[in-house]
N, CA, C and O of each residue as an XYZ file, in Angstrom:
660
protein
N     100.605    -98.360    138.553
C      99.184    -98.907    137.301
C      98.815    -97.927    136.998
O      99.035    -96.904    137.646
N      98.283    -97.962    136.140
C      97.791    -96.782    135.187
C      96.028    -96.873    135.325
O      95.366    -97.852    135.669
N      95.696    -95.929    135.054
C      94.710    -95.376    135.829
C      93.126    -94.971    134.510
O      93.337    -94.262    133.526
N      91.832    -95.519    134.769
C      90.777    -94.739    133.678
C      90.356    -94.013    134.340
O      90.158    -94.331    135.513
N      90.028    -92.679    133.856
C      89.348    -91.292    134.734
C      88.553    -90.869    134.172
O      88.683    -90.821    132.949
N      87.690    -90.503    134.620
C      86.180    -89.572    134.297
C      86.501    -88.076    134.328
O      87.487    -87.624    134.910
N      85.518    -87.266    133.598
C      85.614    -85.795    133.452
C      84.689    -85.803    133.715
O      83.807    -86.561    133.313
N      84.586    -84.588    134.802
C      83.078    -83.816    133.823
C      83.159    -82.808    134.480
O      83.614    -82.494    135.580
N      82.458    -82.142    133.339
C      82.480    -80.692    133.240
C      80.653    -80.355    133.196
O      79.698    -81.021    132.794
N      80.740    -79.432    133.621
C      79.780    -77.915    134.197
C      80.334    -77.161    134.782
O      81.173    -77.410    135.648
N      79.864    -75.773    134.315
C      80.118    -74.353    134.667
C      79.372    -73.803    135.671
O      79.382    -72.575    135.765
N      78.533    -74.643    136.674
C      77.363    -74.571    137.652
C      77.895    -75.913    139.346
O      77.499    -76.977    139.821
N      78.793    -75.045    139.566
C      79.687    -75.717    140.307
C      78.516    -76.845    141.369
O      78.954    -77.946    141.704
N      77.009    -76.401    141.825
C      76.129    -77.770    142.338
C      75.160    -78.568    141.454
O      74.335    -79.399    141.834
N      75.454    -78.097    140.020
C      75.398    -79.317    139.541
C      76.412    -80.718    138.443
O      76.178    -81.671    137.699
N      77.669    -79.895    139.080
C      78.869    -80.552    138.842
C      78.302    -81.911    140.185
O      78.048    -83.115    140.131
N      78.319    -80.742    141.392
C      78.513    -82.636    142.807
C      77.741    -83.264    142.347
O      78.022    -84.445    142.142
N      76.327    -82.718    141.953
C      75.463    -83.502    141.664
C      75.472    -84.315    140.747
O      74.792    -85.338    140.832
N      76.258    -84.041    139.640
C      76.593    -85.305    138.640
C      77.704    -86.541    139.423
O      77.771    -87.767    139.520
N      78.302    -85.594    139.774
C      79.722    -86.866    140.293
C      79.035    -87.680    141.990
O      79.242    -88.826    142.388
N      78.328    -86.728    142.566
C      77.145    -87.809    143.755
C      76.737    -88.831    142.587
O      77.084    -89.987    142.342
N      75.833    -87.906    141.949
C      75.507    -89.489    140.857
C      76.193    -91.034    140.890
O      75.776    -92.152    141.192
N      77.313    -90.548    140.471
C      78.611    -91.485    139.560
C      79.134    -91.464    140.835
O      80.265    -91.292    140.382
N      79.341    -91.487    142.145
C      80.484    -91.698    142.647
C      80.716    -93.146    142.961
O      81.743    -93.714    143.329
N      79.182    -93.731    142.660
C      79.437    -95.772    143.205
C      80.512    -96.322    141.991
O      80.764    -97.522    141.881
N      81.145    -95.225    141.044
C      82.150    -95.652    140.231
C      83.668    -95.508    140.082
O      84.516    -95.800    139.240
N      83.612    -94.803    141.532
C      85.119    -93.606    142.344
C      86.394    -94.929    142.436
O      87.558    -95.093    142.072
N      85.649    -95.455    142.941
C      86.418    -96.518    143.569
C      87.578    -96.691    142.940
O      88.643    -96.556    143.541
N      87.477    -97.179    140.987
C      87.701    -97.757    139.817
C      88.437    -97.023    139.099
O      89.404    -97.326    138.400
N      87.614    -95.373    139.422
C      87.846    -94.684    137.816
C      87.690    -93.376    138.875
O      86.679    -93.079    139.512
N      88.644    -92.870    138.872
C      88.956    -91.564    139.403
C      87.919    -90.651    138.623
O      87.868    -90.837    137.407
N      87.134    -89.744    139.140
C      86.399    -88.736    138.828
C      87.508    -87.148    139.471
O      87.953    -86.749    140.547
N      87.518    -86.653    137.840
C      88.036    -85.447    137.673
C      86.244    -84.471    137.772
O      85.069    -84.819    137.884
N      87.352    -82.533    137.590
C      86.161    -82.481    137.436
C      86.669    -81.218    136.523
O      87.900    -81.216    136.503
N      86.193    -80.310    135.878
C      86.088    -79.257    135.359
C      85.101    -78.126    135.679
O      84.129    -78.388    136.388
N      85.298    -76.800    135.169
C      83.893    -76.040    135.611
C      84.437    -74.811    134.200
O      83.864    -73.779    133.850
N      85.447    -75.303    133.768
C      85.098    -74.750    131.835
C      86.526    -75.723    131.423
O      87.497    -76.208    132.003
N      85.921    -75.648    129.960
C      86.761    -76.259    129.264
C      88.194    -76.035    128.771
O      88.826    -76.900    128.164
N      88.657    -74.841    129.066
C      89.748    -74.599    128.852
C      90.307    -75.258    131.124
O      91.256    -75.939    131.513
N      89.632    -74.868    131.593
C      90.011    -76.606    132.782
C      89.950    -77.431    133.212
O      90.338    -77.960    134.254
N      88.901    -77.865    131.615
C      89.022    -79.651    131.367
C      90.458    -80.532    130.123
O      91.140    -81.540    129.944
N      90.029    -78.801    129.468
C      91.778    -78.746    128.469
C      92.975    -79.385    129.651
O      93.498    -80.499    129.685
N      93.113    -78.446    130.374
C      94.128    -79.585    131.208
C      94.689    -80.390    132.277
O      95.841    -80.681    132.600
N      93.575    -80.655    132.714
C      92.669    -81.908    132.728
C      93.484    -83.106    132.168
O      94.414    -83.818    132.549
N      92.565    -82.966    130.914
C      92.913    -83.959    129.850
C      95.152    -84.240    129.665
O      96.008    -85.120    129.751
N      95.004    -82.864    129.401
C      97.008    -83.030    129.188
C      97.760    -83.368    130.507
O      98.984    -83.400    130.634
N      96.467    -83.711    131.844
C      97.614    -83.810    133.030
C      97.197    -85.338    133.034
O      98.170    -86.075    132.868
N      96.485    -85.723    133.123
C      95.526    -87.555    132.213
C      96.566    -88.260    132.060
O      97.252    -88.920    132.840
N      96.645    -87.905    130.214
C      98.019    -87.652    129.524
C      99.191    -88.123    129.232
O      99.691    -88.895    128.414
N      99.710    -87.046    130.661
C     101.196    -86.653    130.670
C     101.318    -87.487    131.308
O     101.572    -88.407    130.531
N     101.318    -88.203    133.148
C     100.721    -89.131    134.216
C     100.794    -90.527    133.158
O     101.229    -91.491    133.789
N     100.386    -90.956    131.309
C     100.192    -92.631    131.234
C      99.137    -92.543    132.098
O      99.478    -92.667    133.274
N      98.138    -92.396    131.936
C      97.070    -93.129    132.139
C      95.838    -92.565    131.457
O      96.117    -91.548    130.822
N      94.141    -93.031    131.373
C      93.682    -93.390    130.074
C      92.476    -92.065    130.394
O      92.713    -91.432    131.423
N      91.541    -91.735    129.789
C      90.173    -91.247    129.584
C      89.145    -91.499    129.260
O      88.486    -91.100    128.300
N      88.720    -92.827    130.770
C      87.711    -93.322    130.077
C      86.598    -92.676    129.571
O      86.082    -93.129    128.549
N      86.159    -91.738    130.084
C      85.044    -91.060    129.603
C      84.675    -89.633    130.714
O      84.596    -89.384    131.917
N      84.498    -88.823    129.113
C      84.131    -87.176    129.374
C      82.144    -87.185    129.172
O      81.309    -87.305    128.276
N      82.220    -86.946    130.853
C      80.472    -86.355    130.696
C      80.660    -84.671    131.052
O      81.170    -84.249    132.090
N      80.066    -83.734    129.817
C      79.579    -82.618    129.477
C      78.932    -82.153    129.523
O      77.936    -82.570    128.931
N      78.813    -80.549    130.416
C      77.416    -79.919    129.916
C      77.978    -79.120    128.848
O      79.165    -78.879    128.628
N      76.586    -78.612    127.996
C      76.300    -77.912    126.339
C      76.787    -76.307    126.881
O      77.961    -76.004    126.671
N      76.460    -75.939    127.131
C      76.111    -74.302    127.785
C      77.160    -73.524    128.364
O      76.826    -73.065    129.457
N      78.170    -73.259    128.048
C      78.998    -72.674    129.826
C      79.892    -71.622    128.442
O      80.114    -71.603    127.232
N      80.190    -70.715    129.987
C      81.198    -69.424    129.540
C      82.883    -70.365    128.427
O      83.682    -71.264    128.691
N      82.629    -69.425    127.200
C      83.560    -69.068    126.572
C      83.842    -70.230    125.175
O      84.348    -70.096    124.061
N      83.185    -71.449    125.962
C      83.641    -72.857    124.568
C      82.247    -73.272    125.335
O      81.884    -73.019    126.483
N      81.525    -74.085    124.158
C      80.023    -74.909    124.261
C      81.087    -76.332    124.872
O      82.281    -76.405    125.165
N      80.335    -76.991    124.869
C      80.657    -78.481    125.495
C      80.437    -78.979    124.328
O      81.343    -79.812    124.336
N      79.755    -79.157    122.981
C      79.822    -79.999    121.755
C      81.336    -79.872    121.370
O      82.089    -80.845    121.327
N      81.888    -77.977    120.963
C      82.998    -77.499    120.367
C      84.128    -78.548    121.455
O      84.800    -79.458    120.969
N      84.150    -78.205    122.919
C      85.080    -79.143    123.437
C      85.389    -80.719    122.974
O      86.452    -81.287    122.723
N      84.112    -81.147    122.969
C      83.966    -83.046    122.586
C      84.106    -82.948    121.343
O      84.066    -84.128    120.993
N      84.291    -82.122    120.107
C      84.608    -81.925    118.727
C      85.895    -81.832    118.964
O      86.446    -82.427    118.038
N      86.645    -81.436    119.656
C      88.559    -81.280    119.776
C      88.814    -82.648    120.641
O      89.778    -83.398    120.484
N      88.030    -82.774    121.338
C      88.442    -84.254    121.895
C      88.642    -85.776    120.734
O      89.471    -86.679    120.620
N      87.572    -85.442    120.158
C      86.719    -86.584    119.532
C      87.680    -86.401    118.221
O      87.509    -87.233    117.330
N      88.802    -85.264    117.989
C      89.946    -85.868    116.814
C      91.501    -85.952    117.500
O      92.610    -86.296    117.093
N      91.037    -85.527    118.555
C      93.138    -85.297    118.926
C      92.762    -86.924    119.457
O      92.026    -87.405    120.319
N      93.743    -87.479    118.385
C      94.531    -88.869    118.390
C      95.128    -89.811    119.193
O      95.630    -90.914    118.978
N      94.891    -88.851    120.566
C      95.790    -89.598    121.923
C      93.712    -90.207    122.306
O      93.582    -91.141    123.096
N      93.144    -89.935    122.035
C      92.029    -89.972    123.299
C      91.122    -91.160    121.846
O      89.978    -90.789    121.584
N      91.358    -91.740    121.477
C      90.887    -92.491    120.352
C      89.762    -92.893    120.773
O      88.758    -92.705    120.086
N      89.681    -93.718    122.352
C      88.844    -94.709    122.541
C      87.779    -94.256    124.204
O      87.076    -95.085    124.782
N      87.920    -93.027    124.579
C      87.707    -92.321    125.734
C      85.844    -92.119    124.520
O      85.601    -91.703    123.387
N      84.912    -92.780    125.818
C      83.502    -92.960    125.870
C      83.023    -91.175    125.549
O      83.940    -90.464    125.958
N      82.066    -90.477    125.050
C      81.495    -88.415    125.855
C      80.072    -88.684    125.542
O      79.442    -89.126    124.580
N      79.800    -88.221    126.796
C      78.453    -87.793    127.205
C      78.050    -86.799    127.427
O      78.317    -86.333    128.535
N      77.265    -86.045    126.538
C      77.079    -84.591    126.890
C      75.458    -84.279    127.094
O      74.392    -84.525    126.529
N      76.001    -83.516    128.366
C      74.948    -83.579    128.707
C      73.966    -82.331    129.711
O      74.164    -82.188    130.918
N      72.994    -81.578    128.976
C      72.460    -80.838    128.992
C      71.279    -80.288    128.764
O      70.635    -80.923    127.929
N      70.429    -78.791    129.439
C      69.317    -78.882    129.602
C      68.939    -77.440    128.459
O      67.867    -76.837    128.490
N      69.824    -77.189    127.730
C      69.549    -76.189    127.283
C      70.161    -76.545    125.242
O      69.451    -75.859    124.507
N      70.821    -77.078    124.727
C      71.319    -77.366    123.917
C      69.524    -77.150    122.820
O      68.429    -77.713    122.825
N      70.229    -75.918    121.976
C      69.577    -76.322    120.236
C      68.902    -77.980    119.395
O      69.542    -79.030    119.434
N      68.287    -77.914    119.084
C      67.688    -78.686    118.257
C      69.501    -78.714    117.208
O      70.277    -79.668    117.158
N      69.643    -77.549    116.630
C      71.132    -78.198    115.560
C      72.423    -78.033    116.561
O      73.491    -78.382    116.059
N      72.461    -77.609    117.738
C      73.102    -78.544    118.828
C      73.465    -80.033    119.116
O      74.474    -80.708    119.323
N      71.945    -80.211    119.011
C      71.973    -81.509    118.897
C      72.460    -82.325    117.615
O      72.805    -83.504    117.525
N      72.403    -81.621    116.942
C      72.746    -82.920    115.454
C      74.683    -82.010    115.539
O      75.710    -82.636    115.806
N      74.636    -80.974    115.325
C      76.039    -80.994    115.928
C      76.977    -81.554    117.260
O      78.185    -81.529    117.496
N      76.184    -81.896    117.753
C      76.881    -82.461    118.574
C      77.883    -84.269    118.267
O      79.048    -84.665    118.243
N      76.108    -84.988    118.048
C      76.328    -86.379    117.590
C      76.888    -86.183    115.947
O      77.503    -87.217    115.688
N      76.906    -85.469    115.022
C      77.644    -85.205    114.084
C      79.230    -84.912    113.771
O      80.175    -85.257    113.061
N      78.747    -83.848    115.031
C      80.946    -83.447    114.843
C      81.795    -83.418    115.943
O      82.991    -83.175    116.106
N      80.216    -83.945    117.147
C      80.903    -84.339    118.526
C      81.424    -85.429    119.049
O      81.846    -85.492    120.204
N      81.429    -86.420    118.171
C      81.237    -87.823    118.492
C      81.061    -87.695    119.920
O      81.825    -87.878    120.868
N      79.956    -87.365    119.834
C      79.611    -88.296    121.196
C      79.045    -89.213    121.240
O      78.522    -89.471    120.156
N      78.708    -90.447    122.582
C      78.707    -91.076    122.657
C      76.531    -91.587    122.829
O      75.780    -92.387    122.271
N      76.388    -90.438    124.008
C      75.229    -90.663    124.252
C      75.024    -89.208    124.238
O      75.712    -88.227    123.957
N      73.649    -89.461    124.705
C      73.010    -87.330    124.879
C      71.700    -87.482    125.612
O      70.641    -87.955    125.197
N      72.063    -86.876    127.031
C      71.242    -86.837    128.356
C      71.143    -85.539    128.250
O      71.956    -84.736    127.792
N      69.841    -85.332    128.810
C      69.032    -84.687    128.637
C      69.141    -83.765    130.192
O      69.347    -84.726    130.933
N      69.134    -82.641    131.050
C      68.238    -82.305    132.520
C      67.501    -81.970    132.653
O      66.798    -81.296    131.901
N      67.341    -82.313    133.713
C      67.669    -82.707    134.435
C      67.107    -83.651    134.462
O      65.884    -83.786    134.419
N      68.104    -84.645    134.555
C      68.829    -86.468    134.700
C      67.373    -87.345    135.962
O      66.764    -87.005    136.977
N      67.429    -88.533    135.072
C      67.341    -88.833    136.282
C      68.982    -89.651    137.248
O      69.967    -89.001    136.900
N      69.260    -90.450    137.950
C      70.108    -90.150    139.100
C      70.208    -91.996    137.720
O      70.891    -92.392    136.775
N      69.285    -92.358    138.374
C      69.661    -94.070    137.566
C      69.864    -94.362    136.253
O      70.448    -95.220    135.592
N      69.412    -93.696    136.131
C      68.954    -94.140    133.811
C      70.810    -93.125    134.383
O      71.671    -93.903    134.793
N      71.185    -91.704    134.359
C      72.404    -91.768    134.120
C      73.286    -92.822    134.786
O      73.794    -93.524    133.911
N      73.591    -93.127    135.809
C      74.275    -94.269    135.949
C      74.358    -95.846    135.475
O      75.254    -96.576    135.898
N      73.299    -96.329    134.517
C      72.978    -97.032    133.456
C      73.680    -96.743    132.524
O      74.243    -97.700    131.993
N      73.903    -95.574    132.031
C      74.376    -94.685    130.844
C      76.028    -95.052    130.737
O      76.649    -95.485    129.766
N      76.532    -94.698    132.171
C      77.838    -94.322    132.768
C      78.663    -96.100    132.614
O      79.709    -96.729    132.455
N      77.266    -96.157    132.808
C      78.052    -98.047    133.678
C      78.263    -98.925    131.941
O      79.221    -99.587    131.542
N      77.011    -98.595    131.264
C      77.455    -98.671    129.755
C      78.271    -99.094    128.201
O      78.522    -99.856    127.267
N      78.456    -97.134    129.336
C      79.700    -96.271    128.211
C      81.308    -96.663    128.461
O      82.134    -96.856    127.568
N      81.561    -96.736    130.032
C      82.594    -97.572    130.464
C      82.980    -99.167    130.633
O      83.966    -99.621    131.214
N      81.802    -99.977    129.881
C      81.575   -100.818    129.011
C      82.085   -100.972    127.810
O      82.980   -101.686    127.359
N      81.518   -100.347    127.456
C      82.414   -100.528    125.448
C      83.288   -100.036    125.301
O      83.817   -100.144    124.194
N      84.117    -98.977    126.653
C      85.235    -98.443    126.449
C      86.355    -99.747    126.647
O      87.111    -99.811    125.677
N      86.557   -100.554    127.454
C      87.274   -101.555    127.853
C      86.957   -102.491    126.700
O      87.894   -103.209    126.352
N      85.661   -102.634    125.956
C      85.616   -103.531    124.638
C      86.484   -103.166    123.712
O      87.293   -103.865    123.101
N      86.146   -101.346    123.597
C      87.066   -100.965    122.450
C      88.983   -101.298    122.379
O      89.952   -101.598    121.681
N      88.384   -100.887    123.948
C      90.308   -101.149    124.083
C      91.223   -102.603    124.081
O      92.379   -102.990    124.259
N      89.629   -103.210    123.691
C      90.591   -104.693    123.870
C      90.220   -105.566    124.634
O      89.247   -106.205    124.233
N      90.645   -105.854    125.631
C      90.702   -106.489    127.042
C      89.625   -106.142    128.288
O      88.868   -105.284    128.742
N      90.220   -107.639    128.499
C      88.869   -107.117    129.666
C      89.102   -106.334    130.761
O      90.308   -106.140    130.916
N      88.286   -105.717    131.723
C      88.877   -104.942    132.374
C      89.445   -105.460    133.905
O      89.754   -106.638    134.085
N      89.521   -104.665    134.735
C      90.655   -105.298    135.566
C      89.477   -106.006    136.587
O      88.271   -105.760    136.555
N      90.183   -106.956    137.503
C      90.163   -107.991    137.485
C      89.377   -106.636    139.288
O      89.902   -105.674    139.850
N      88.504   -107.098    139.430
C      87.456   -106.209    140.505
C      86.881   -105.667    140.667
O      86.085   -105.546    141.598
N      87.213   -104.734    139.169
C      85.626   -103.792    138.839
C      84.479   -104.266    138.620
O      84.127   -105.294    138.042
N      83.737   -103.203    139.268
C      82.360   -103.922    139.536
C      82.188   -102.145    138.732
O      82.849   -101.170    138.373
N      80.489   -102.806    138.839
C      79.683   -101.287    138.029
C      79.026   -101.495    136.494
O      77.945   -101.252    135.957
N      80.841   -102.329    135.943
C      80.269   -101.890    134.064
C      78.947   -102.884    133.498
O      78.772   -103.758    134.347
N      78.150   -103.008    132.567
C      77.033   -103.417    131.945
C      77.779   -105.195    131.875
O      78.912   -105.473    131.483
N      76.961   -105.941    132.268
C      77.783   -107.565    131.689
C      77.385   -107.548    130.865
O      78.289   -108.159    130.295
N      76.513   -107.311    129.905
C      76.033   -107.716    128.665
C      76.871   -107.263    127.904
O      77.825   -108.030    127.773
N      76.950   -106.220    127.257
C      78.132   -105.339    126.974
C      79.390   -106.093    126.883
O      79.977   -106.378    125.839
N      79.907   -106.522    128.638
C      81.120   -107.474    128.402
C      81.081   -108.546    127.942
O      81.827   -108.936    127.044
N      79.716   -109.565    128.781
C      79.747   -111.014    127.950
C      79.946   -111.004    126.145
O      80.729   -111.714    125.514
N      78.953   -109.943    125.563
C      79.252   -110.182    124.037
C      80.264   -109.661    123.919
O      80.188   -109.005    124.959
N      80.987   -109.447    123.602
C      82.006   -108.960    123.335
C      82.704   -110.080    123.624
O      83.345   -110.396    122.622
N      82.961   -111.147    124.894
C      83.506   -112.179    124.454
C      83.135   -113.126    123.577
O      83.727   -113.713    122.672
N      81.446   -113.190    124.251
C      81.333   -114.411    122.605
C      81.524   -114.006    121.402
O      81.684   -114.885    120.556
N      81.546   -113.221    121.165
C      81.621   -112.200    119.854
C      83.499   -112.419    119.287
O      83.966   -111.955    118.246
N      84.157   -113.132    120.194
C      85.657   -112.606    120.423
C      86.146   -111.286    120.086
O      87.366   -111.272    119.922
N      85.573   -110.188    119.934
C      86.041   -109.109    120.612
C      86.831   -109.017    122.205
O      87.540   -108.015    122.293
N      86.816   -109.801    123.317
C      87.790   -109.838    124.000
C      87.485   -111.378    124.209
O      86.655   -112.285    124.144
N      89.219   -110.859    124.611
C      89.822   -112.298    125.064
C      90.315   -112.710    126.338
O      91.202   -112.156    126.988
N      89.227   -114.418    126.841
C      89.193   -114.124    128.799
C      90.365   -115.390    128.010
O      90.306   -116.014    126.951
N      91.268   -115.354    129.020
C      92.961   -116.160    129.615
C      92.459   -117.212    130.083
O      91.499   -117.196    130.852
N      93.367   -118.857    129.457
C      92.753   -119.901    130.829
C      92.038   -120.390    128.890
O      91.256   -121.329    128.740
């Protein structure tokens, strides 16, 4: 059975641990993988695709050694194998220009500043994962919890998602 994976990327292990703890409630349905660099994240993406899974969401820091989060997200946005992947830039150090680049080039779906509020980040992730399934064109697998119910019900009402029966 295919999986819908979340990748969290940050070069600071304590921040990465905090993000994954914040998102732990999603892990029963969305395996959470971590990377401490853009290179490690690229390797993860390749392994996710290779085994036939979907990359549902990327939560990425901006300032990292070697390559910025905006550069990584921009590349992921252009990757034809990942047209539905949702992207969140999570950073406390981006400049105004970096933010504009993230939106215009990185194809980010949401921008969150550090330090973040845990409840707000969970709500944002819930919405982004719901949008992932709407864009995928089918209802989330039975039993998945934590997705924004308004987004799913609106998609059904508008005919973007079809309900069998």
